[in-house]
PDB file of C-alpha atoms in Angstrom:
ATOM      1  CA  UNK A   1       0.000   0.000   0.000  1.00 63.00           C
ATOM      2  CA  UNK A   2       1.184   3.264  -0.530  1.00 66.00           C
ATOM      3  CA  UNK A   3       2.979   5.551   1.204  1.00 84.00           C
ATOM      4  CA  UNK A   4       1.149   9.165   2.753  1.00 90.00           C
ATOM      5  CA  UNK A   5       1.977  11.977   4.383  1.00 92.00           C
ATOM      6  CA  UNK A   6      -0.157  14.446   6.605  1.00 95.00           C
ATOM      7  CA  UNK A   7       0.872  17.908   8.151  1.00 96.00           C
ATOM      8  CA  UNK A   8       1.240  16.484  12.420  1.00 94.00           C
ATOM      9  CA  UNK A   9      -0.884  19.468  13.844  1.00 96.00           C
ATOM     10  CA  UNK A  10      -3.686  21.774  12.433  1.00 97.00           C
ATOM     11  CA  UNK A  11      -6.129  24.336  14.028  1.00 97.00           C
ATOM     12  CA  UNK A  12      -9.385  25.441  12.584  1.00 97.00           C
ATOM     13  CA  UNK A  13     -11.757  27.653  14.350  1.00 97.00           C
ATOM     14  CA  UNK A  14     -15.325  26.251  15.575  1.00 97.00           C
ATOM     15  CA  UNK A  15     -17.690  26.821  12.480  1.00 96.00           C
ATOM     16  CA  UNK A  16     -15.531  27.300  10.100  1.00 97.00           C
ATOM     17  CA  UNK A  17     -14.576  24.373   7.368  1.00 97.00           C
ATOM     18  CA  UNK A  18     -11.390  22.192   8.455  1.00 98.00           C
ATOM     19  CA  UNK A  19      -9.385  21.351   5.152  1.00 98.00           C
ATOM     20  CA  UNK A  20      -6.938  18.680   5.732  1.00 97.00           C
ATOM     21  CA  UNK A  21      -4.172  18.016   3.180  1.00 97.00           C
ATOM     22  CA  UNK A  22      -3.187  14.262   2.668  1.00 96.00           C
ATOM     23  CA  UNK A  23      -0.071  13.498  -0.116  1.00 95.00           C
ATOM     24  CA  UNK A  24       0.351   9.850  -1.559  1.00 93.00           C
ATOM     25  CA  UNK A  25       2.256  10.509  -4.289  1.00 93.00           C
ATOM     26  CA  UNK A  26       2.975   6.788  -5.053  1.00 90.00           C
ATOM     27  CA  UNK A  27      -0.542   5.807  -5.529  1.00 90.00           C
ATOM     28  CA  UNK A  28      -1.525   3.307  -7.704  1.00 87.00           C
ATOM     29  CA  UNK A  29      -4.210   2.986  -9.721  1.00 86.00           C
ATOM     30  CA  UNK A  30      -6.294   0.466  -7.818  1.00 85.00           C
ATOM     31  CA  UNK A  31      -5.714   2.397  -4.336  1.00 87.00           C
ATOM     32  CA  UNK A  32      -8.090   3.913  -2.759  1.00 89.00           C
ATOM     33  CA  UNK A  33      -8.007   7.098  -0.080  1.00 92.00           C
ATOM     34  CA  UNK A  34      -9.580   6.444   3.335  1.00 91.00           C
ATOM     35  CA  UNK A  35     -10.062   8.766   6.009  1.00 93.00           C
ATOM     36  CA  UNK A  36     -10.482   7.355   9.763  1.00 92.00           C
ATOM     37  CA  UNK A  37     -10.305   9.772  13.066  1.00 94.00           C
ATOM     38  CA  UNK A  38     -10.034   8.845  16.762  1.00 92.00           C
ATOM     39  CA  UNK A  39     -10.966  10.802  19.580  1.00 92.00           C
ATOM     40  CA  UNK A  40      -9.518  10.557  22.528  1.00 87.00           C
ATOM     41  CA  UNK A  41      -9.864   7.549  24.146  1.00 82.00           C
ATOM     42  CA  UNK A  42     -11.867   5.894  21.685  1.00 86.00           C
ATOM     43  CA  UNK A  43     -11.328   3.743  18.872  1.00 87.00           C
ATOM     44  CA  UNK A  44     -10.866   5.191  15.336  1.00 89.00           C
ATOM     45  CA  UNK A  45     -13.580   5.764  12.990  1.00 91.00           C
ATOM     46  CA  UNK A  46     -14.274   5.731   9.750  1.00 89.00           C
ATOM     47  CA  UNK A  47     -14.996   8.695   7.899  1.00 94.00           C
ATOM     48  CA  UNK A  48     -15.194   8.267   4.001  1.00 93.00           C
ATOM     49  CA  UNK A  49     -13.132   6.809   1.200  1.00 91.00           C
ATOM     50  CA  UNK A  50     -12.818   7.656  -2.516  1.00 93.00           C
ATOM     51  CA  UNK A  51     -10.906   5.769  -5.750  1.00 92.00           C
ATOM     52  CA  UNK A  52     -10.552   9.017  -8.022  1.00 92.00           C
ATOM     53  CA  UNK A  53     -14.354  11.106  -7.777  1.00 89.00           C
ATOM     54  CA  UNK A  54     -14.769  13.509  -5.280  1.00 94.00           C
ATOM     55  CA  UNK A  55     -16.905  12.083  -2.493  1.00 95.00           C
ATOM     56  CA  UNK A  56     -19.296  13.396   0.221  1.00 96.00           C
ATOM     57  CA  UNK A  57     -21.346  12.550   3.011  1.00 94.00           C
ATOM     58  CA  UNK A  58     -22.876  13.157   5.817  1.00 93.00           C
ATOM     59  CA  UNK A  59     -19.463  13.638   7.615  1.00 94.00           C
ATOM     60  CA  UNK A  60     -17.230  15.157   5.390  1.00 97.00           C
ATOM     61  CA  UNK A  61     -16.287  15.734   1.757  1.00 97.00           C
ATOM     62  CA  UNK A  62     -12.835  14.225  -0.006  1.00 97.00           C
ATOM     63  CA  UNK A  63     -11.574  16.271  -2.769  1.00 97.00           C
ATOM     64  CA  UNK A  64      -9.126  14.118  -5.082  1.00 96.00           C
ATOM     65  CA  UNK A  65      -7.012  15.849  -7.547  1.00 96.00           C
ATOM     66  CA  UNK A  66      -6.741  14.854 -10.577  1.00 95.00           C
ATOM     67  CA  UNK A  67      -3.405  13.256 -10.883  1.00 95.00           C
ATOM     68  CA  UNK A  68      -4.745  11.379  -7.439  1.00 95.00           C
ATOM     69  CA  UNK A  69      -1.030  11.983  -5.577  1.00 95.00           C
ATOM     70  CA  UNK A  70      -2.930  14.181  -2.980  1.00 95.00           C
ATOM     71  CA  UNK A  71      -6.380  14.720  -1.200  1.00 96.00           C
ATOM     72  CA  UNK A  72      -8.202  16.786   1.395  1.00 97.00           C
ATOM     73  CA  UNK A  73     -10.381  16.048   4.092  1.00 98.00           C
ATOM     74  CA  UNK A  74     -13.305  18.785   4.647  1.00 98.00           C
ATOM     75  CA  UNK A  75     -15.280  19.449   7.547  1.00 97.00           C
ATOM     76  CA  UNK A  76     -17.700  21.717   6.533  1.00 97.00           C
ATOM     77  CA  UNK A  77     -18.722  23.128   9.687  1.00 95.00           C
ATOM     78  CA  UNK A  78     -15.706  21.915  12.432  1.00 97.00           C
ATOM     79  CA  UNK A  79     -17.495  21.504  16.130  1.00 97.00           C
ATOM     80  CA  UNK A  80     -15.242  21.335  19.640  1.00 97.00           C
ATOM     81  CA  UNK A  81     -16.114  17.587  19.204  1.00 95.00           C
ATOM     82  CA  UNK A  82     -14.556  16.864  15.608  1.00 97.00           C
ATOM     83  CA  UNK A  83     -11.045  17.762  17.620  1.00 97.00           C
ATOM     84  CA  UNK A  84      -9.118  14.237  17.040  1.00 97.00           C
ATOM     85  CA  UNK A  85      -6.115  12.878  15.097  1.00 94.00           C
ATOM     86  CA  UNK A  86      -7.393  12.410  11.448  1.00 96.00           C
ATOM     87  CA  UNK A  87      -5.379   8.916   9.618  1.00 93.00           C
ATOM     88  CA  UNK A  88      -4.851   9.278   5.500  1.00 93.00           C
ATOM     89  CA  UNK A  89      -4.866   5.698   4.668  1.00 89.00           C
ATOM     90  CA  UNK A  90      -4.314   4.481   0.610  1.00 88.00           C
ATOM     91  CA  UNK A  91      -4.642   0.824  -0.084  1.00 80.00           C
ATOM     92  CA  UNK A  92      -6.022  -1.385  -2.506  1.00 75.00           C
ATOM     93  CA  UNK A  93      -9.043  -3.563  -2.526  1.00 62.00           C
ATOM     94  CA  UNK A  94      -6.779  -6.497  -1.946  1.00 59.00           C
ATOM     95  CA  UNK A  95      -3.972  -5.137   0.169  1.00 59.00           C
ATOM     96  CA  UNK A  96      -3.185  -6.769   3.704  1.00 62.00           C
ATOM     97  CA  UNK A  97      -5.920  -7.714   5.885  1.00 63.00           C
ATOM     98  CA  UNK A  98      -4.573  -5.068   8.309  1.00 68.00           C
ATOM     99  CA  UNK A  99      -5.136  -0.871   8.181  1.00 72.00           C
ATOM    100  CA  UNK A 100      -1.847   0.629   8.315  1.00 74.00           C
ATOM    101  CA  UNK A 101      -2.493   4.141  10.279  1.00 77.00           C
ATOM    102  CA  UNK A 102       0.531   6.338  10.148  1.00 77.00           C
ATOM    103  CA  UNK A 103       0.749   9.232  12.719  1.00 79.00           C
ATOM    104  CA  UNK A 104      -2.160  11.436  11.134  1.00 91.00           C
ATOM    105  CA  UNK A 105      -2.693  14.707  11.836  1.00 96.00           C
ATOM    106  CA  UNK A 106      -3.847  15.875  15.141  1.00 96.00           C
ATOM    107  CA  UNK A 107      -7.173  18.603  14.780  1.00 98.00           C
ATOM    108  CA  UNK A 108      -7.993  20.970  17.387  1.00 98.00           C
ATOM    109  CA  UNK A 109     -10.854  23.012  16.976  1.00 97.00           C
ATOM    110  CA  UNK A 110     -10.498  26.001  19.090  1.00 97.00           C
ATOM    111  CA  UNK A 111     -13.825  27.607  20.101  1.00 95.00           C
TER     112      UNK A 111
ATOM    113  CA  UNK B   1     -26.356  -3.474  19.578  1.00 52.00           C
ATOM    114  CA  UNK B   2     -25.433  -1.342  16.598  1.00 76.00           C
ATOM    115  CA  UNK B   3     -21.629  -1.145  16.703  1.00 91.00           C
ATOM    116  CA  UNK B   4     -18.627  -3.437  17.436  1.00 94.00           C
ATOM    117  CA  UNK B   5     -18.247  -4.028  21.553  1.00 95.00           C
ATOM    118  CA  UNK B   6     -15.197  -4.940  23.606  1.00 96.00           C
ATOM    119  CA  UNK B   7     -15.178  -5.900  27.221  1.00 96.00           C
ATOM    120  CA  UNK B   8     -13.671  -5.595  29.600  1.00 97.00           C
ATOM    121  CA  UNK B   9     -13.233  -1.752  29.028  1.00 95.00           C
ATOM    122  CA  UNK B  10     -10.376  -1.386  31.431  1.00 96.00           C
ATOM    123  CA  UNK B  11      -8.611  -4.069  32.459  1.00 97.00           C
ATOM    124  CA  UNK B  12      -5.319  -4.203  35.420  1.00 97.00           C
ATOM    125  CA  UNK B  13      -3.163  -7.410  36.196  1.00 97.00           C
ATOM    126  CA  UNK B  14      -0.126  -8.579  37.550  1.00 97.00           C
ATOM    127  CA  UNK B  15       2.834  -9.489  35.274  1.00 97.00           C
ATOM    128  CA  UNK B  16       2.806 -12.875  34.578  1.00 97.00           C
ATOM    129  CA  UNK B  17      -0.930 -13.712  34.727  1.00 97.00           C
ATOM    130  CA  UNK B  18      -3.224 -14.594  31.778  1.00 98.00           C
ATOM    131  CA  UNK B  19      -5.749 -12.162  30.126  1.00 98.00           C
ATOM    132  CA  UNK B  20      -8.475 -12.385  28.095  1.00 98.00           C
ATOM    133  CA  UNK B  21      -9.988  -9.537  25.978  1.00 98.00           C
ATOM    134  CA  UNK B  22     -13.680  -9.661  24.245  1.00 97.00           C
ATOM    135  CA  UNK B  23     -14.921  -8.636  21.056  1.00 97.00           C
ATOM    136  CA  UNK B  24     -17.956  -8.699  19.558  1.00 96.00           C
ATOM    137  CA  UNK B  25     -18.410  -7.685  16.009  1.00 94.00           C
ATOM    138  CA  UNK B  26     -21.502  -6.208  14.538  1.00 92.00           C
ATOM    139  CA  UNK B  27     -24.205  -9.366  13.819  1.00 90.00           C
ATOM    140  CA  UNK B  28     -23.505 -10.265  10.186  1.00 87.00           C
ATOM    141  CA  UNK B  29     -19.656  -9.037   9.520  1.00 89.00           C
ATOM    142  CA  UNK B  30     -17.556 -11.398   8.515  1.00 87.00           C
ATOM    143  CA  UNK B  31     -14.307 -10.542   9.139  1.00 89.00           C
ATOM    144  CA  UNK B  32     -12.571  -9.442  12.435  1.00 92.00           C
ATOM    145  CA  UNK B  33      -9.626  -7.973  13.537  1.00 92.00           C
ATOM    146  CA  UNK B  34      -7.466  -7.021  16.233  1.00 94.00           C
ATOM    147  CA  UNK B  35      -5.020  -4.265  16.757  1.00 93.00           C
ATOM    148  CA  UNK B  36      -3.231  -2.707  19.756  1.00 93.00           C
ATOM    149  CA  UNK B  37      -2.351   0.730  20.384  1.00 90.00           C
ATOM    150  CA  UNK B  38       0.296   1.664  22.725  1.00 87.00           C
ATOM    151  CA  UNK B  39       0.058   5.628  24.279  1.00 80.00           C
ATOM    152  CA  UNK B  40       0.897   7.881  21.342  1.00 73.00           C
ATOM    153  CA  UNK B  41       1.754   5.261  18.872  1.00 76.00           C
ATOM    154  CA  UNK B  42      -0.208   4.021  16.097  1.00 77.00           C
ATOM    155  CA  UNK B  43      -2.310   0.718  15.171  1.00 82.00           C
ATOM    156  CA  UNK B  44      -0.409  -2.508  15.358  1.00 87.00           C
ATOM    157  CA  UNK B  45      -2.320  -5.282  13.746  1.00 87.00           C
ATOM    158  CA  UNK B  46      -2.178  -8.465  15.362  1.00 92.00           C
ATOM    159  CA  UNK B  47      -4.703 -11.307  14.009  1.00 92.00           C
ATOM    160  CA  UNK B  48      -7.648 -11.319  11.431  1.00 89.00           C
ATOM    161  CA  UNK B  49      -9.994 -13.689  10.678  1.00 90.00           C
ATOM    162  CA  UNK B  50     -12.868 -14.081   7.608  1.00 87.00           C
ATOM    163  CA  UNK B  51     -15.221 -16.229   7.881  1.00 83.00           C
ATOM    164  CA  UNK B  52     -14.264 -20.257   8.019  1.00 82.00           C
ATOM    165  CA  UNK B  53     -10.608 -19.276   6.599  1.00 85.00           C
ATOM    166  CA  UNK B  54      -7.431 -20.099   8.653  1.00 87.00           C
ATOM    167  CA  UNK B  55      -6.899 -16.768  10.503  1.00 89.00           C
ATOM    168  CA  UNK B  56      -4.041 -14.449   9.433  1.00 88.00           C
ATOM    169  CA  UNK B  57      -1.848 -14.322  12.927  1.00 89.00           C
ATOM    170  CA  UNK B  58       1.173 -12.553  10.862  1.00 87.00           C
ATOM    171  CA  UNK B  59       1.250  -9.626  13.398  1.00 89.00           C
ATOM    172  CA  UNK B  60       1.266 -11.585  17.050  1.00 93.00           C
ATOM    173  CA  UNK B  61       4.006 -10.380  18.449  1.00 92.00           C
ATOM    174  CA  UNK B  62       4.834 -13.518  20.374  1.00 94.00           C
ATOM    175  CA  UNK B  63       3.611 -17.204  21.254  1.00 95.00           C
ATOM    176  CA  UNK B  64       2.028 -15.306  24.285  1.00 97.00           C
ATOM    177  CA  UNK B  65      -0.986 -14.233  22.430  1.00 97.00           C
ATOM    178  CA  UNK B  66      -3.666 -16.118  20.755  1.00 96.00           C
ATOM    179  CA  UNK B  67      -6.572 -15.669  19.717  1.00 96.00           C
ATOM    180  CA  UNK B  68      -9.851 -17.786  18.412  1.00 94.00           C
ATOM    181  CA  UNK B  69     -13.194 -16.455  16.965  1.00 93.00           C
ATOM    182  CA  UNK B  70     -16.335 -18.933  18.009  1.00 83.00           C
ATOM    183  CA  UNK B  71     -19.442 -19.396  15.436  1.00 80.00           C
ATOM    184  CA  UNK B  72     -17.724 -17.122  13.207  1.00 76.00           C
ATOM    185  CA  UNK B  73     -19.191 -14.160  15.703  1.00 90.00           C
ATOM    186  CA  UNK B  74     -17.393 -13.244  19.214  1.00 94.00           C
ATOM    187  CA  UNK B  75     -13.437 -13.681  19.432  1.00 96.00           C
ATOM    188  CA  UNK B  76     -11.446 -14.048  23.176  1.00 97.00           C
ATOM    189  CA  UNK B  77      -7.815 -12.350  22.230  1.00 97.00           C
ATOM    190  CA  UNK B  78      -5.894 -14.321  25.127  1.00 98.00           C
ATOM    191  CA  UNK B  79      -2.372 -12.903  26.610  1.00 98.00           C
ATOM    192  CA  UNK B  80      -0.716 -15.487  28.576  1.00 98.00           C
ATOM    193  CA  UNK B  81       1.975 -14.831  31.305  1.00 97.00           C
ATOM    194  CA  UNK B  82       1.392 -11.067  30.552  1.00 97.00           C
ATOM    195  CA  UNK B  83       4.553  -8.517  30.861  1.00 97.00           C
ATOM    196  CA  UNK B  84       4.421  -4.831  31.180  1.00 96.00           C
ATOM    197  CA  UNK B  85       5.367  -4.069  27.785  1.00 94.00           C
ATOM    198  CA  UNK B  86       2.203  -5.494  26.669  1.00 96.00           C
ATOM    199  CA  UNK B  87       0.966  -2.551  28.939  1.00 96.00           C
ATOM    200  CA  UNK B  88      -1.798  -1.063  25.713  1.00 96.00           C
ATOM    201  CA  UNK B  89      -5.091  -0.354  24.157  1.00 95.00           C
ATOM    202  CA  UNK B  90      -6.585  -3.677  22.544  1.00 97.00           C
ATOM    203  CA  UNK B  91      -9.066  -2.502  19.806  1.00 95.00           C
ATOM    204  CA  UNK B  92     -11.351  -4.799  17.922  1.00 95.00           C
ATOM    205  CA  UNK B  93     -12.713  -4.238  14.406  1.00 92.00           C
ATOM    206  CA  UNK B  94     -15.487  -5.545  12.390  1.00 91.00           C
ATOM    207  CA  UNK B  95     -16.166  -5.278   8.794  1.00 87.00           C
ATOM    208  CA  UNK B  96     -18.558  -6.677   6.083  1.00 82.00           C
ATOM    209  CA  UNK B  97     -16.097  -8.882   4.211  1.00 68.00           C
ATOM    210  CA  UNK B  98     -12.106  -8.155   3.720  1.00 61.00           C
ATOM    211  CA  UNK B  99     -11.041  -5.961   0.791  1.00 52.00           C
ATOM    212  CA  UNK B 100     -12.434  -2.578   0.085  1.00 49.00           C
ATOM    213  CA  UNK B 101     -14.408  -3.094   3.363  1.00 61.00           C
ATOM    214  CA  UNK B 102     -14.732  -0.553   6.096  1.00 80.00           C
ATOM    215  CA  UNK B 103     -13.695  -1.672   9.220  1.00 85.00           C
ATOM    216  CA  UNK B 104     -15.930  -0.399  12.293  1.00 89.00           C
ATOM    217  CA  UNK B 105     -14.019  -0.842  15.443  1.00 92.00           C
ATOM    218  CA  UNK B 106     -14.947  -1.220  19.061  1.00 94.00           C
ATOM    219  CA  UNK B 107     -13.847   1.298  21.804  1.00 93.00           C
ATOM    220  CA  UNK B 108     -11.247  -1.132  23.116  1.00 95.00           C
ATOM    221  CA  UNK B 109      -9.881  -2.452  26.003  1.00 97.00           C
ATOM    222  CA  UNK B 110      -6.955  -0.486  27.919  1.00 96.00           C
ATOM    223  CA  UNK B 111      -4.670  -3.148  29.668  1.00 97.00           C
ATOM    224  CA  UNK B 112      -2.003  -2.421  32.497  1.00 97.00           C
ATOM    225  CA  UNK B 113       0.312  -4.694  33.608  1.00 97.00           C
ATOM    226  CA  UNK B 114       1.711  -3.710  36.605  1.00 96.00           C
TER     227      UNK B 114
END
């Protein structure tokens, strides 16, 4: 699976949109982006996912550029409780059984 | 209930004695996995299993831990003569089937081994 890298610390202020950059410049073509958070003392938690389309749900939207070697995370509207470390995963439909989670970037949403 | 569980929540034992750690996935997902988490670090996959298959155990760290899924539903992770270096979070995911699956995961179980 490929490789990604993520900014270690961002703040956004409450109500305003949260944009967070993800590069995987080695991406293959059958890799897919994930997103996955974790709050503090909880498990992680899956956010959205995208192959090359832009995605959105009721979470958050994933903007893919068009050469796919880099993404973004938005949260529309950040809230004191979307404060958590936010994982860029890329791998393919039949990578290892296992999520790799690098060291993400760590939100804080400052009121 | 709606989302993966893991009990015990927090669990504290003596170095040397024998754990065991709960999961149980959300009713109809097939595969399972475990991770750990140690403060500050990240996940650390340890076993996965899918459905009937032999389980993939590629990430125990030692022939300490085991684990077993029953009736293709609950799995017992088991740490035997437990040291303080396995001192760590225990999380437990579910998902639908493995690939392009989204794996749910429980809110774990934080271990200390005193």
């Amino acid at each position: 699976d490929a490789k990604t890298t993520q900014p270690p610390s961002m703040d956004c202020a409450e109500g305003r949109a949260a944009n967070l950059p993800c590069n995987h410049s080695t991406i293959s073509g059958n890799e897919y982006v994930y997103w996955y958070r974790q709050i503090h003392s909880q498990g992680p938690q899956y956010i959205i996912h995208g192959l090359k389309n832009n995605e959105t749900n009721e979470m958050a939207s994933l903007i893919i550029t068009e050469d796919r070697k880099s993404s973004t995370l938005i949260l529309p509207h950040a809230t004191l409780r979307d404060t958590a470390v936010y994982y860029c995963i890329v791998r393919r439909r039949s990578g290892a059984n296992n999520l790799f989670f690098g060291t993400g970037t760590r939100l804080t949403v400052i009121p | 209930g709606a989302g993966v569980s893991q009990s015990p929540s927090n669990k504290v034992t003596e170095k040397g004695k024998d754990v065991e750690l709960r999961c149980d996935p959300i009713s109809g997902h097939t595969a399972l996995y475990w991770y750990r988490q140690s403060l500050g670090q990240g996940l650390e996959f340890l076993i996965y299993f899918q459905g009937n298959s032999a389980p993939d155990k590629s990430g125990l760290p030692s022939d300490r831990f085991s684990a077993e899924r029953t009736g293709g539903s609950v799995s017992t992770l088991t740490i035997q003569r437990t040291q303080q270096e396995d001192s760590a979070v225990y999380l437990c995911a579910s998902s639908l089937e493995r690939g392009l699956e989204t794996q749910y995961f429980g809110p774990g179980t934080r271990l200390l081994v005193l």
